[in-house]
Short mmCIF file of C-alpha atoms and ligand atoms in Angstrom, two decimals:
data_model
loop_
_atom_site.label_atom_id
_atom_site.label_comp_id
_atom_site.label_asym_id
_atom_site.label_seq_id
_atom_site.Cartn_x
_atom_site.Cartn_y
_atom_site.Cartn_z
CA UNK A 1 0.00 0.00 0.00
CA UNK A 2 2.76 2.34 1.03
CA UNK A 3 5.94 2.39 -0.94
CA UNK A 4 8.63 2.47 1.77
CA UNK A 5 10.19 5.78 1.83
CA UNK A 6 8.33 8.95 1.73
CA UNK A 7 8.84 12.61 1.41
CA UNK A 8 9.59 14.94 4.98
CA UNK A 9 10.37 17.79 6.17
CA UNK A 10 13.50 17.12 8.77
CA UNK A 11 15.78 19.63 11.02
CA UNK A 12 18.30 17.62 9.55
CA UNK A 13 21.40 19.80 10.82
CA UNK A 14 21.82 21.85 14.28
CA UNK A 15 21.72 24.68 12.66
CA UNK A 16 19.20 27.78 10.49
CA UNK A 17 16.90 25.75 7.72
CA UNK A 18 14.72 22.77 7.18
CA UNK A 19 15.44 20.34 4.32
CA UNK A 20 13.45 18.26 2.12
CA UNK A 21 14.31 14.91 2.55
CA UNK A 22 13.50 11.13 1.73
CA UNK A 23 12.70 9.56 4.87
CA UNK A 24 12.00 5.76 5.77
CA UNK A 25 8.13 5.04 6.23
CA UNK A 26 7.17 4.82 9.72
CA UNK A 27 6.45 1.02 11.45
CA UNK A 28 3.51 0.96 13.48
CA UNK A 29 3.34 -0.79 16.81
CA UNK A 30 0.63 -2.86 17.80
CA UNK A 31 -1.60 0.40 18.76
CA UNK A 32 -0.37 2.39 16.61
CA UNK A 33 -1.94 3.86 13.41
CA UNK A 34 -0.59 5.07 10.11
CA UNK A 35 -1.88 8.49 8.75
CA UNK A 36 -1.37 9.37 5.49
CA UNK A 37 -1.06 13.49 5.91
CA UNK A 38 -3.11 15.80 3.60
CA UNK A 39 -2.36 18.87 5.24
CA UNK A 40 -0.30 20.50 7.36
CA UNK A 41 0.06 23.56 9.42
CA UNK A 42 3.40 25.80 10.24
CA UNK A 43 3.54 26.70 14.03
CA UNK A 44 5.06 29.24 16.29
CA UNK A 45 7.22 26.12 17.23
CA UNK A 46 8.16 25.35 14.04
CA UNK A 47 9.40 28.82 12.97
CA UNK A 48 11.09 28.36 16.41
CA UNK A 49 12.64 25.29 14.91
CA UNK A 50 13.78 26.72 11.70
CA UNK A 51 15.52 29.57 13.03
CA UNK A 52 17.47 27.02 15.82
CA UNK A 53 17.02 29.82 18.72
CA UNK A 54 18.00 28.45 22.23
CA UNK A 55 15.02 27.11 22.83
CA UNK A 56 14.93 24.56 19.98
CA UNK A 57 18.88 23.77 19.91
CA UNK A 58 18.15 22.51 23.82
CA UNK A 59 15.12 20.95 23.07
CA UNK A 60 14.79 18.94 19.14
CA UNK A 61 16.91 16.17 18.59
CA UNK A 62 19.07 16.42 15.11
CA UNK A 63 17.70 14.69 13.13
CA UNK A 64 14.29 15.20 13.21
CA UNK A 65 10.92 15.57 11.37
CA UNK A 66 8.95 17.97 12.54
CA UNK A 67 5.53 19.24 12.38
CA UNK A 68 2.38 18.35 14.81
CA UNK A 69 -0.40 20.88 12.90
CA UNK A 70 -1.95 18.05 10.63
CA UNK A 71 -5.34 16.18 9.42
CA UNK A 72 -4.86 12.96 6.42
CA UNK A 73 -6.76 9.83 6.44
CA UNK A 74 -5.60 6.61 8.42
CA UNK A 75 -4.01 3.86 5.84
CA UNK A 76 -2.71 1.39 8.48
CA UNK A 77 -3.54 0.08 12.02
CA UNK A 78 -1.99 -2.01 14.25
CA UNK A 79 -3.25 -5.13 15.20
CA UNK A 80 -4.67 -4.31 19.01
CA UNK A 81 -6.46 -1.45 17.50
CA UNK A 82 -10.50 -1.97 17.22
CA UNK A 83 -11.77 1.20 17.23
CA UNK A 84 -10.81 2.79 14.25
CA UNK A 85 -11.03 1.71 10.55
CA UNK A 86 -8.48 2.25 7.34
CA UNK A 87 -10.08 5.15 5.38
CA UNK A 88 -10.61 7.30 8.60
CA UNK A 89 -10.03 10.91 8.73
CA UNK A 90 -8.41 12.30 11.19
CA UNK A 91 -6.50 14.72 13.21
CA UNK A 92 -4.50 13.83 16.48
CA UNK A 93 -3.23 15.26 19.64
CA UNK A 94 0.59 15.97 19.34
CA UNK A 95 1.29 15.40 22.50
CA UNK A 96 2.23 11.87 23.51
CA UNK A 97 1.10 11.30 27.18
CA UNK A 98 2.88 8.97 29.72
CA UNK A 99 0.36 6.87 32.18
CA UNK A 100 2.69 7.28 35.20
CA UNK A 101 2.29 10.63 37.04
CA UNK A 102 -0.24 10.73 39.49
CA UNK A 103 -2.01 13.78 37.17
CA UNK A 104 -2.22 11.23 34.18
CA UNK A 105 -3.52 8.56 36.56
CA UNK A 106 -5.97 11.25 37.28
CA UNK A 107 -7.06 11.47 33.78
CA UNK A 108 -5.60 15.20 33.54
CA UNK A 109 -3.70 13.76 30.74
CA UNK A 110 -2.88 17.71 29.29
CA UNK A 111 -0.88 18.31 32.67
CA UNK A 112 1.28 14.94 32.42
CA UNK A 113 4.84 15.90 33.28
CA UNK A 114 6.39 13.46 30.87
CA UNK A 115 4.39 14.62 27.84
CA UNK A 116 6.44 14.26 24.64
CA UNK A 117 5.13 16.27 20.88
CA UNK A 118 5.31 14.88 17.71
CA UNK A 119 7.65 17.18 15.59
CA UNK A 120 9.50 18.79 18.58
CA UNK A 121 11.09 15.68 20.46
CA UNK A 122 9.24 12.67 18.38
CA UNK A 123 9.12 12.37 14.45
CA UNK A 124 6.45 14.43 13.31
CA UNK A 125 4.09 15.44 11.12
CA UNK A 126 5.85 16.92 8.28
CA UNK A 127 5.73 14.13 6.28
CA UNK A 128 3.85 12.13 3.81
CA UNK A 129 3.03 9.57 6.90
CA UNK A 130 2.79 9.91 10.52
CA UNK A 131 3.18 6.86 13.18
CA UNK A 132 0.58 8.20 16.18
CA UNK A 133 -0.70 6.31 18.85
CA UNK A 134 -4.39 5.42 17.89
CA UNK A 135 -4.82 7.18 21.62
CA UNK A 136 -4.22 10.07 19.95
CA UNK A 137 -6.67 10.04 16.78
CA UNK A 138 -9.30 12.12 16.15
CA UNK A 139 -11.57 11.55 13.66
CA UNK A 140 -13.05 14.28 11.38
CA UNK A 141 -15.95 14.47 11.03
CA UNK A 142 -17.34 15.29 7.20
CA UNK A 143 -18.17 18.78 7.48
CA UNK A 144 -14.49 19.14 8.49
CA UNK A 145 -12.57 19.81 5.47
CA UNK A 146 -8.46 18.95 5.75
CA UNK A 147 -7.47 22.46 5.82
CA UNK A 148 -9.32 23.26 8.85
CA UNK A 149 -8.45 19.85 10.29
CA UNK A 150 -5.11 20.86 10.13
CA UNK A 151 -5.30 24.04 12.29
CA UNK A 152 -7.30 22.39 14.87
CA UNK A 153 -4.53 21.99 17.30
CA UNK A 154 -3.91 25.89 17.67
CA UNK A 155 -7.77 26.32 17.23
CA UNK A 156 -7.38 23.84 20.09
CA UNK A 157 -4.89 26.38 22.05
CA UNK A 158 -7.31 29.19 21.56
CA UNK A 159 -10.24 27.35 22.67
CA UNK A 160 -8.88 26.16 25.75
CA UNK A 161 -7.57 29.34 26.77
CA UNK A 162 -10.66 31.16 25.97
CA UNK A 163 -13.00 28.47 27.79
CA UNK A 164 -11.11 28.89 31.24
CA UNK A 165 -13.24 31.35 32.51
CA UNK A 166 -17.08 31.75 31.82
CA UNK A 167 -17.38 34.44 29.06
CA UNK A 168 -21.27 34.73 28.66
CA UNK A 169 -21.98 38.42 28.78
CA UNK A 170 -18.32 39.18 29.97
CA UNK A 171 -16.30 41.79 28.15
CA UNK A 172 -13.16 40.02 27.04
CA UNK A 173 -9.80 41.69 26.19
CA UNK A 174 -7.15 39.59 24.41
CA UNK A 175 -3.72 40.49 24.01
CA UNK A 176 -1.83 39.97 20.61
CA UNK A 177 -3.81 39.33 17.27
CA UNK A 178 -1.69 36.57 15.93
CA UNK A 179 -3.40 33.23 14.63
CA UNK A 180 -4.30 32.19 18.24
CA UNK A 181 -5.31 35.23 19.56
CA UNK A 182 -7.83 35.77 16.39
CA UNK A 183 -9.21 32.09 16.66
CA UNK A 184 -9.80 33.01 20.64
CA UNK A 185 -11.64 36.55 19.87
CA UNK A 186 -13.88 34.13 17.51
CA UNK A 187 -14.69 31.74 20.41
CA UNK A 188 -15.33 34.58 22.78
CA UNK A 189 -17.54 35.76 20.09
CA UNK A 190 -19.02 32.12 19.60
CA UNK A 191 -20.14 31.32 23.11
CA UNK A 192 -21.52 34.93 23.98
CA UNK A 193 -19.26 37.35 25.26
CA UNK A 194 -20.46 41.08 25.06
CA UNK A 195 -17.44 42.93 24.07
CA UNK A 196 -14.29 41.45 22.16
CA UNK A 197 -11.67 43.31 22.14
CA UNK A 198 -8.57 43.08 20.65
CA UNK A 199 -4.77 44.49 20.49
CA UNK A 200 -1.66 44.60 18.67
CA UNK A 201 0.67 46.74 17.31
CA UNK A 202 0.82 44.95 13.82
CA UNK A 203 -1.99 46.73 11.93
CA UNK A 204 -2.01 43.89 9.07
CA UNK A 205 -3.04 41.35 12.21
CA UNK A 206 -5.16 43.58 13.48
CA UNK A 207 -7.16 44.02 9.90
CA UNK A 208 -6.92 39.93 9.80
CA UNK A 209 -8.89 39.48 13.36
CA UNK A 210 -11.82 41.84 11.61
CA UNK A 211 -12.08 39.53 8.57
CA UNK A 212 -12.18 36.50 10.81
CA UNK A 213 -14.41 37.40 14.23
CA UNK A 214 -16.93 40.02 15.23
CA UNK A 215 -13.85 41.62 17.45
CA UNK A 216 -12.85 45.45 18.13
CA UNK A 217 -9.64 46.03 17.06
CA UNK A 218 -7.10 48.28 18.57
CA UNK A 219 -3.68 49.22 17.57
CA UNK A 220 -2.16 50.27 21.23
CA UNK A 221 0.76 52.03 19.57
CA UNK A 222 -1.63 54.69 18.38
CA UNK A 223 -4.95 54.50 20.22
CA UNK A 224 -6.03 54.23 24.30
CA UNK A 225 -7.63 51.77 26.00
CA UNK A 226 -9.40 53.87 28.32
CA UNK A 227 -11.04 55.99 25.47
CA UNK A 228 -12.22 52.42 23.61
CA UNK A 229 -13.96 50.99 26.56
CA UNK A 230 -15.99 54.54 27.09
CA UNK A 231 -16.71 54.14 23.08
CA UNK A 232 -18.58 50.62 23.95
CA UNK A 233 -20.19 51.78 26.82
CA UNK A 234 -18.09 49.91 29.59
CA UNK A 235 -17.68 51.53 32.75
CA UNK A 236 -15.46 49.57 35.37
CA UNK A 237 -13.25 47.78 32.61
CA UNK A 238 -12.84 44.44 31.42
CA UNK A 239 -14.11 41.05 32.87
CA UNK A 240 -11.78 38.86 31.46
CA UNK A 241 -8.47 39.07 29.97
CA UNK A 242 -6.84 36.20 27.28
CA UNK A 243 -3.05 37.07 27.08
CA UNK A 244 -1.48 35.46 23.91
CA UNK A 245 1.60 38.27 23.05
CA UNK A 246 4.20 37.42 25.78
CA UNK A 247 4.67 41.28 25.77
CA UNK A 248 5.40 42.59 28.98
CA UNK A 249 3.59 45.88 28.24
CA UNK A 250 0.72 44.11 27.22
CA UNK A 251 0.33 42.30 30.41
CA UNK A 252 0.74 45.48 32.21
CA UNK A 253 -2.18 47.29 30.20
CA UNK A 254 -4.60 44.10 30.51
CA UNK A 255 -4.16 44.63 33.81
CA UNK A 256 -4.52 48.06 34.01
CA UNK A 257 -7.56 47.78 32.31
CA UNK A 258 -9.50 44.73 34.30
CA UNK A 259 -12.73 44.65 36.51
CA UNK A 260 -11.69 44.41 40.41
CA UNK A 261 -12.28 40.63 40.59
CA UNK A 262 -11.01 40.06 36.84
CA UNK A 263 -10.01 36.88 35.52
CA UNK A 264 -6.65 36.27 33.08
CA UNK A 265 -5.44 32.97 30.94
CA UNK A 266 -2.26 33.23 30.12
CA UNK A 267 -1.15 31.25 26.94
CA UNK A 268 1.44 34.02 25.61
CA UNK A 269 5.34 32.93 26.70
CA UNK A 270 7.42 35.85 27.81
CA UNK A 271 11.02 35.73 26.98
CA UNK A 272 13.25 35.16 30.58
CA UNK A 273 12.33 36.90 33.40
CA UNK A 274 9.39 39.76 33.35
CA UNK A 275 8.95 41.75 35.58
CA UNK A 276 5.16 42.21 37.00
CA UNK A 277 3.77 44.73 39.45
CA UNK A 278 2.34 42.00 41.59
CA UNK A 279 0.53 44.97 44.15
CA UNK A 280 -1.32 45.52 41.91
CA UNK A 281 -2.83 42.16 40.80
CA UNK A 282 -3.03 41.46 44.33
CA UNK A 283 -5.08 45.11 45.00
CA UNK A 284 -6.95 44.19 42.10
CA UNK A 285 -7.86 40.48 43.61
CA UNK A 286 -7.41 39.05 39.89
CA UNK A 287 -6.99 35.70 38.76
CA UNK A 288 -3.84 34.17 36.66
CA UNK A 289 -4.07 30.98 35.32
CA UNK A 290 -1.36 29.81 32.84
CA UNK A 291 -2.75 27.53 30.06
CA UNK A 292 -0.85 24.89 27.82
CA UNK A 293 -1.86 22.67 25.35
CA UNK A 294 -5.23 21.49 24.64
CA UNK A 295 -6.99 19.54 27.52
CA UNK A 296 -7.10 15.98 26.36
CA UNK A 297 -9.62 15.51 24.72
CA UNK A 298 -12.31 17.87 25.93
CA UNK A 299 -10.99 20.57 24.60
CA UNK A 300 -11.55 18.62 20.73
CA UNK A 301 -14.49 17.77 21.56
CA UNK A 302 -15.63 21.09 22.18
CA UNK A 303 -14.05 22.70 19.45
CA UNK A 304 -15.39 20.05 17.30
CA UNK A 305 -18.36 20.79 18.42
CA UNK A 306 -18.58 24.33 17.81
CA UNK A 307 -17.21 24.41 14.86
CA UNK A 308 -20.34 22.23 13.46
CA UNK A 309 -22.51 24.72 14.95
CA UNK A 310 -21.38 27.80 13.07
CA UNK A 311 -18.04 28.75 14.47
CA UNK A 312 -15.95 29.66 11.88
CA UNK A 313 -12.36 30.29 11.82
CA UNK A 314 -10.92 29.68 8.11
CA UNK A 315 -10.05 33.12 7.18
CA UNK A 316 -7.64 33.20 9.58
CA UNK A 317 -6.07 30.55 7.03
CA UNK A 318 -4.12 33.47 4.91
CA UNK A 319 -1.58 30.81 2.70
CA UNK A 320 -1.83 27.74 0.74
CA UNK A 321 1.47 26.11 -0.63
CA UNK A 322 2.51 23.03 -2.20
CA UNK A 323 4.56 21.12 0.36
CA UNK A 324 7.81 21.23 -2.41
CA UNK A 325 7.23 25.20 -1.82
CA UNK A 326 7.71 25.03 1.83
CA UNK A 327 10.22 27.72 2.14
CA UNK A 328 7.60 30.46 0.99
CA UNK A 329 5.41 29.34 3.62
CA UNK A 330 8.27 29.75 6.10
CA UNK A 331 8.83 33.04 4.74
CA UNK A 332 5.02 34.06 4.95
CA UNK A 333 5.06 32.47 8.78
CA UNK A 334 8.83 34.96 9.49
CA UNK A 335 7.10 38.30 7.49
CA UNK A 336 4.55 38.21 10.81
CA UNK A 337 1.82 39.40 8.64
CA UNK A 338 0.69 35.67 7.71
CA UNK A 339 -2.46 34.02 9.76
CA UNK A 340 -2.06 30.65 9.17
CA UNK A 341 0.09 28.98 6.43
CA UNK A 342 -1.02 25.46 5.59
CA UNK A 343 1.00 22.82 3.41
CA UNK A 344 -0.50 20.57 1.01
CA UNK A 345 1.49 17.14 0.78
CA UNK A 346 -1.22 15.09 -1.94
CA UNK A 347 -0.46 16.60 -5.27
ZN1 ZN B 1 1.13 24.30 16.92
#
């Protein structure tokens, strides 16, 4: 059925790049399941990977394929595996969970300490086949095309950050308007927040959010806060904040600009050490909670969910590219005015 080598996308030197390569077809274990990908999405991570900062030289093995943003159609399974069926499509959780620590045991298997990811410390996704546990599968169902099958695991980011606090008739302020922080304003939006606002200092992501979600937009390098929340009518500030930037100064002005009481996810990674006027998030009584991953596997089956009840997130998809054009989708991901950039690997 499957020739035995295949076409991938590997960090196949410690150093700047990715390379097209011809890799040996993954062998499935007994519960394992062969995916034949259709599409694929570029990550954060994987610009991370490409550009070999400190973070990825301590982190990926060399060599590796990488990629975890994907949805194909399953073309193998192994032989303990009875509840799926060749001819499936699917997505999967990247994140391959241990059964050890007393949080997995739990069944909190998106807080499991010895959590691996496809494409960052496990062969990936980047690739005309992926190995994944069948644990990991989900399927698609039909009204799920590929494309949006393959963004479902930062759709999956954004909706677990944005479900972490009830937003019904909340006003929601979210920090940074790149792909995550768009799909989040659209959820907010989805499941009935009043106000959605949102803020960057990249006008082109800014005009993206508006063509994707029923959001406010606000450029903070050249407009206030204060002045937008008397615009909409607000009058002791926001109820909830989603931080997705990592910017220091954005942290500040969410906080700045919350409800006594208010509640903030944090998904957004600062780089080192920030500094944070704790007084005043203590004064303030607010709420921090830090948010990783998707929660396995509510957090698909709510997106899932919503999505076939009129959520709608593709225009946040921004490029399509041939897989053998790869390097123009890295470039669209490193110009920062790219939503998402999805690869096609069936030509
Ligand atoms: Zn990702």
């Amino acid at each position: 059925m499957t020739s035995n080598r295949m076409k991938a996308l590997c960090k196949s030197e410690p150093r700047e790049g990715l390379w097209m390569v011809r890799a040996p077809v993954p062998e499935i274990g007994p519960d394992d399941v062969l995916i034949r990908i259709n599409k694929t999405g570029i990550c954060g991570t994987d610009i991370h990977i490409w550009n070999w900062d400190d973070w990825a030289s301590r982190t990926v093995p060399v060599p590796l394929i990488t990629g975890h943003e994907f949805a194909g159609e399953i073309v193998e399974i192994g032989r303990n595996v009875t509840d799926l069926e060749i001819g499936q499509r699917c997505s999967g959780e990247g994140h391959l969970i241990g059964k050890h620590s007393r949080q997995s045991r739990a069944g909190k298997f998106h807080l499991d300490p010895e959590t691996r990811g496809i494409g960052v410390n496990e062969q990936g996704a980047f690739a005309e086949y992926l190995c994944l546990p069948a644990f990991n599968v989900v399927p698609l169902p039909d009204e799920i095309d590929d494309e949006i099958g393959a963004i479902l695991d930062p759709l999956g980011n954004a909706v677990h950050t944005a479900l972490s606090f009830d937003l019904i008739g909340e006003d929601v302020l979210i920090t940074g308007a790149g792909p995550i922080g768009i799909m989040a304003a659209a959820v907010a939006r989805h499941v009935g927040a009043r106000n959605v606002v949102i803020t960057d200092i990249n006008q082109a992501r800014l005009d993206l959010a508006t063509r994707v979600a029923d959001v406010v937009p606000v450029n903070v390098a050249r407009e206030d806060l204060k002045g937008i929340e008397k615009r909409l009518g607000m009058k002791e500030g926001f109820d909830v904040g989603l931080e997705m930037s990592g910017s220091q100064v954005a942290l500040d002005q969410m906080v700045e600009n919350l409800v006594m009481g208010g509640r903030i996810a944090l998904l957004g990674i600062p780089p080192g050490k920030s500094p944070v006027d704790w007084s005043r998030i203590v004064f303030k009584a607010i709420t921090i909670k830090g948010v990783y991953g998707r929660e396995i596997f509510e957090t698909w089956y709510k997106m899932i969910a919503m999505l076939q009840n009129g959520l709608d997130v593709r225009n946040v998809i921004t490029h399509r590219f041939d897989v053998d054009d790869f390097q123009a989708g890295f470039a669209a991901m490193k110009s920062g005015e790219a939503g998402k950039v999805v690869l096609n690997w069936t030509s």
